[in-house]
Coordinates of C-alpha atoms in Angstrom, one line a residue:
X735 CA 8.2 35.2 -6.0
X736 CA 8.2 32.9 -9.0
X737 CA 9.4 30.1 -7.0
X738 CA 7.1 30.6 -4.1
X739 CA 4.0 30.4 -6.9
X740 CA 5.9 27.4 -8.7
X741 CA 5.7 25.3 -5.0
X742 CA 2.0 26.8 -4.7
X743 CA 1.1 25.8 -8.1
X744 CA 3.2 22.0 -7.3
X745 CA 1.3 21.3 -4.3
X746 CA -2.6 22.3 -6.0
X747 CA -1.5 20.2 -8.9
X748 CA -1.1 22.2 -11.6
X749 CA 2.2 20.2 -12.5
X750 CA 1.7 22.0 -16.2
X751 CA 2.6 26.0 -14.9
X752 CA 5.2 24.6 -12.4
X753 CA 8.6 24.3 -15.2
X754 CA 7.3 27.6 -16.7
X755 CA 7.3 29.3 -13.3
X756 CA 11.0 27.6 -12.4
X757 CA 12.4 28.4 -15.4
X758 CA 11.5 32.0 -14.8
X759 CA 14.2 32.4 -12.0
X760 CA 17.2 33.1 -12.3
X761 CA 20.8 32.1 -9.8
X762 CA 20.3 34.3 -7.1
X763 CA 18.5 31.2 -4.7
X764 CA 20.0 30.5 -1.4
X765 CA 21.3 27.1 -1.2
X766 CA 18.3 25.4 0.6
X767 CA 16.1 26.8 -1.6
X768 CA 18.1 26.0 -5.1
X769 CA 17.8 22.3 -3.8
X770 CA 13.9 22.2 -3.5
X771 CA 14.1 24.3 -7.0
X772 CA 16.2 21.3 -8.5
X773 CA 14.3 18.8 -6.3
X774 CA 11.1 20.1 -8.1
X775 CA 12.7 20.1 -11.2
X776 CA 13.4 16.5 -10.8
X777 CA 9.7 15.5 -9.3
X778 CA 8.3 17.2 -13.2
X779 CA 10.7 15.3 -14.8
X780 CA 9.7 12.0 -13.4
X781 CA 6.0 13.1 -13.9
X782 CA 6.8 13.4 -17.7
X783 CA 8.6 9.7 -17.7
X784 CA 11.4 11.5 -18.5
X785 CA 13.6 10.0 -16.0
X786 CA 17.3 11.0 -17.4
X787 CA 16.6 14.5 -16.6
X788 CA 15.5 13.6 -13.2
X789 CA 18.4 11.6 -12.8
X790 CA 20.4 15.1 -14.1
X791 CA 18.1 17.2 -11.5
X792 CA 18.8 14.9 -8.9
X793 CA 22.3 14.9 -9.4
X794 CA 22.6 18.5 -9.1
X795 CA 21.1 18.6 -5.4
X796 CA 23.8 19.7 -2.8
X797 CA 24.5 16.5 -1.2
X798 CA 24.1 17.5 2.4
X799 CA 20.3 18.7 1.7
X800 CA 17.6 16.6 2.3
X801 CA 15.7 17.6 -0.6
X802 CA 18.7 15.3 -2.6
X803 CA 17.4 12.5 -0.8
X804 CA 13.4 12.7 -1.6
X805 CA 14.6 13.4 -5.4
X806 CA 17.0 10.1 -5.2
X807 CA 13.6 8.0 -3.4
X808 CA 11.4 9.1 -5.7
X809 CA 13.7 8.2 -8.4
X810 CA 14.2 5.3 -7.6
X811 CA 10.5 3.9 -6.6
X812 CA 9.8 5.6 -10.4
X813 CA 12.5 3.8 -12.3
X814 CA 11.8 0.1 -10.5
X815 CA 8.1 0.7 -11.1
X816 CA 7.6 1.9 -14.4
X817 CA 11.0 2.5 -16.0
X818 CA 14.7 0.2 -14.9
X819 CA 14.0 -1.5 -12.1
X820 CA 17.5 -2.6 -12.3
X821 CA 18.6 1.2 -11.7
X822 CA 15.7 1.9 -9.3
X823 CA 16.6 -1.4 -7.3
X824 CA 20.6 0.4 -7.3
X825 CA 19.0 3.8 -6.2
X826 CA 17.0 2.4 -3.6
X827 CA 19.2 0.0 -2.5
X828 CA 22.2 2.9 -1.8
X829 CA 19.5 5.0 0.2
X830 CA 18.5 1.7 2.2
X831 CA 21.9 2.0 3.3
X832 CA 23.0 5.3 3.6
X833 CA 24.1 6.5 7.0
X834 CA 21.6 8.9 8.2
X835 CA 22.1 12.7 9.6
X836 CA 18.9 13.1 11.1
X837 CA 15.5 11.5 12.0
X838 CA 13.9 12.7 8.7
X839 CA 16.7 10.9 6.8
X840 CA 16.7 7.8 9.1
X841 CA 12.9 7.8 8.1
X842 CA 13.5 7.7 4.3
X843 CA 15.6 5.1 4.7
X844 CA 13.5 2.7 6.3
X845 CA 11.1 3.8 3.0
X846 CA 14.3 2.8 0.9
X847 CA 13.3 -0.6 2.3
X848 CA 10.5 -1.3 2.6
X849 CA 9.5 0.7 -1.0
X850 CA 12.3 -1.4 -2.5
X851 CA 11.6 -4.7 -0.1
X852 CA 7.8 -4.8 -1.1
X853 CA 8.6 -4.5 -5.1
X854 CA 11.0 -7.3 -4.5
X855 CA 8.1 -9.9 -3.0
X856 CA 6.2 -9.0 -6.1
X857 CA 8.3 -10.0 -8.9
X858 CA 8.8 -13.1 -6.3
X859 CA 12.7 -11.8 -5.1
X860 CA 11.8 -13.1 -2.0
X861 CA 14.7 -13.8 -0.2
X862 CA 16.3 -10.4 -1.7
X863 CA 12.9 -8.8 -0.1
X864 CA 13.8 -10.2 3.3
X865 CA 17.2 -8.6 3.0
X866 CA 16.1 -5.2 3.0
X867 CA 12.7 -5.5 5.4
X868 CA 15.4 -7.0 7.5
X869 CA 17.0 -3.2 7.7
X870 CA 13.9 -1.5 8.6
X871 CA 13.9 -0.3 12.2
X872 CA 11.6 -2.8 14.9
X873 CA 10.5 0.5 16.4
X874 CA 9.4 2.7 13.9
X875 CA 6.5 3.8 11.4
X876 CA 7.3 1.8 9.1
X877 CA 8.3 -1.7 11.4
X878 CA 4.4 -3.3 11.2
X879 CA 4.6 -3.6 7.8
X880 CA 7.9 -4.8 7.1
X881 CA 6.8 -7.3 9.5
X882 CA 3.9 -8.2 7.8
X883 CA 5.2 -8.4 4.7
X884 CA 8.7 -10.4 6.0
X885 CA 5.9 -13.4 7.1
X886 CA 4.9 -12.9 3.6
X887 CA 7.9 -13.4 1.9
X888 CA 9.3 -16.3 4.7
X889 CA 5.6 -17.9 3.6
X890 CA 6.6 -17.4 -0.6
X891 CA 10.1 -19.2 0.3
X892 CA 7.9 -22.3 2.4
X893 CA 9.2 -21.4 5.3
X894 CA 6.2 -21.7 7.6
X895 CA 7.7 -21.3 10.8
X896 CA 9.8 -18.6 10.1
X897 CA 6.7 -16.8 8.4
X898 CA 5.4 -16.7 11.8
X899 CA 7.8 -15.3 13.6
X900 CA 6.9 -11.2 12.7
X901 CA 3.6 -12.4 12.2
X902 CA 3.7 -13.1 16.0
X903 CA 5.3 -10.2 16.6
X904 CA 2.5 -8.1 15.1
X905 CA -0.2 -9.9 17.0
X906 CA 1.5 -8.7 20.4
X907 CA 1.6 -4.9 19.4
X908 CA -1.2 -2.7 20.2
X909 CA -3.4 -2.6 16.5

């Protein structure tokens, strides 16, 4: 019951009542649902800015459970915004990598990416940007704007030419 009110209470916003609630419970979770426990655990953390203990949540995630994976991306898009961006480049880098189990997984990863790909054309990484928009499926959610933003970095770098070459590609797809 208390969890079930701490994820009602997460997703209205009440971000205040939600560590009370999860503190409240004690070690009798299944496994799925101890990872979304420690997964929320980690998402108050970073919401505090206090991004050791969401590193410590995060850690704590069985490692086969998705919910490990959102902790470890939202992490990491925290920590290279607002906190280390060279930990939150590392974090985001190993997801932009990681060998995926499912589609859901194979989905973050292209976030990995393209989260870490985009912060990397604004602090003017550029060719580090291309690197990882480079890893982002063709065919996917996520493809049109790694393409768009892959022109934008070619175009940073001078290179006109190459800059036009996703940007092509995203005139021929259907808008």
């Amino acid at each position: 019951i208390w969890f079930n009110l701490a994820r009602l209470r997460y997703e209205q916003g009440y971000h205040d009542q939600v560590r009370d609630l999860l503190s409240r419970i004690g070690d009798q979770l299944p496994d799925n649902v101890e990872a979304e426990r420690k997964y929320l655990l980690s998402t108050m953390a970073i919401a505090a800015r206090n991004y050791r203990e969401a590193e410590q949540y995060s850690r704590q995630i069985d490692p086969d459970a998705t919910w490990k994976t959102y902790a470890q991306y939202n992490l990491g898009v925290a920590l290279a915004e607002r906190g280390n961006y060279p930990r939150g480049k590392a974090i985001l880098g190993e997801l932009g990598q990681m060998e995926p189990q499912d589609e859901e997984q194979l989905a973050l990863r292209d976030l990995a990416n393209l989260s870490l790909g985009l912060k990397q054309l604004r602090i003017g990484e550029n060719r580090q940007a291309l690197e990882n928009l480079s890893r982002i499926r063709l065919e996917g959610p996520l493809s049109n704007q790694a393409l768009l933003a892959s022109g934008w970095a070619w175009f940073a770098l001078d290179d006109f030419d190459q800059a036009l070459v996703p940007w092509r590609v995203l005139l021929e797809r259907n808008a």
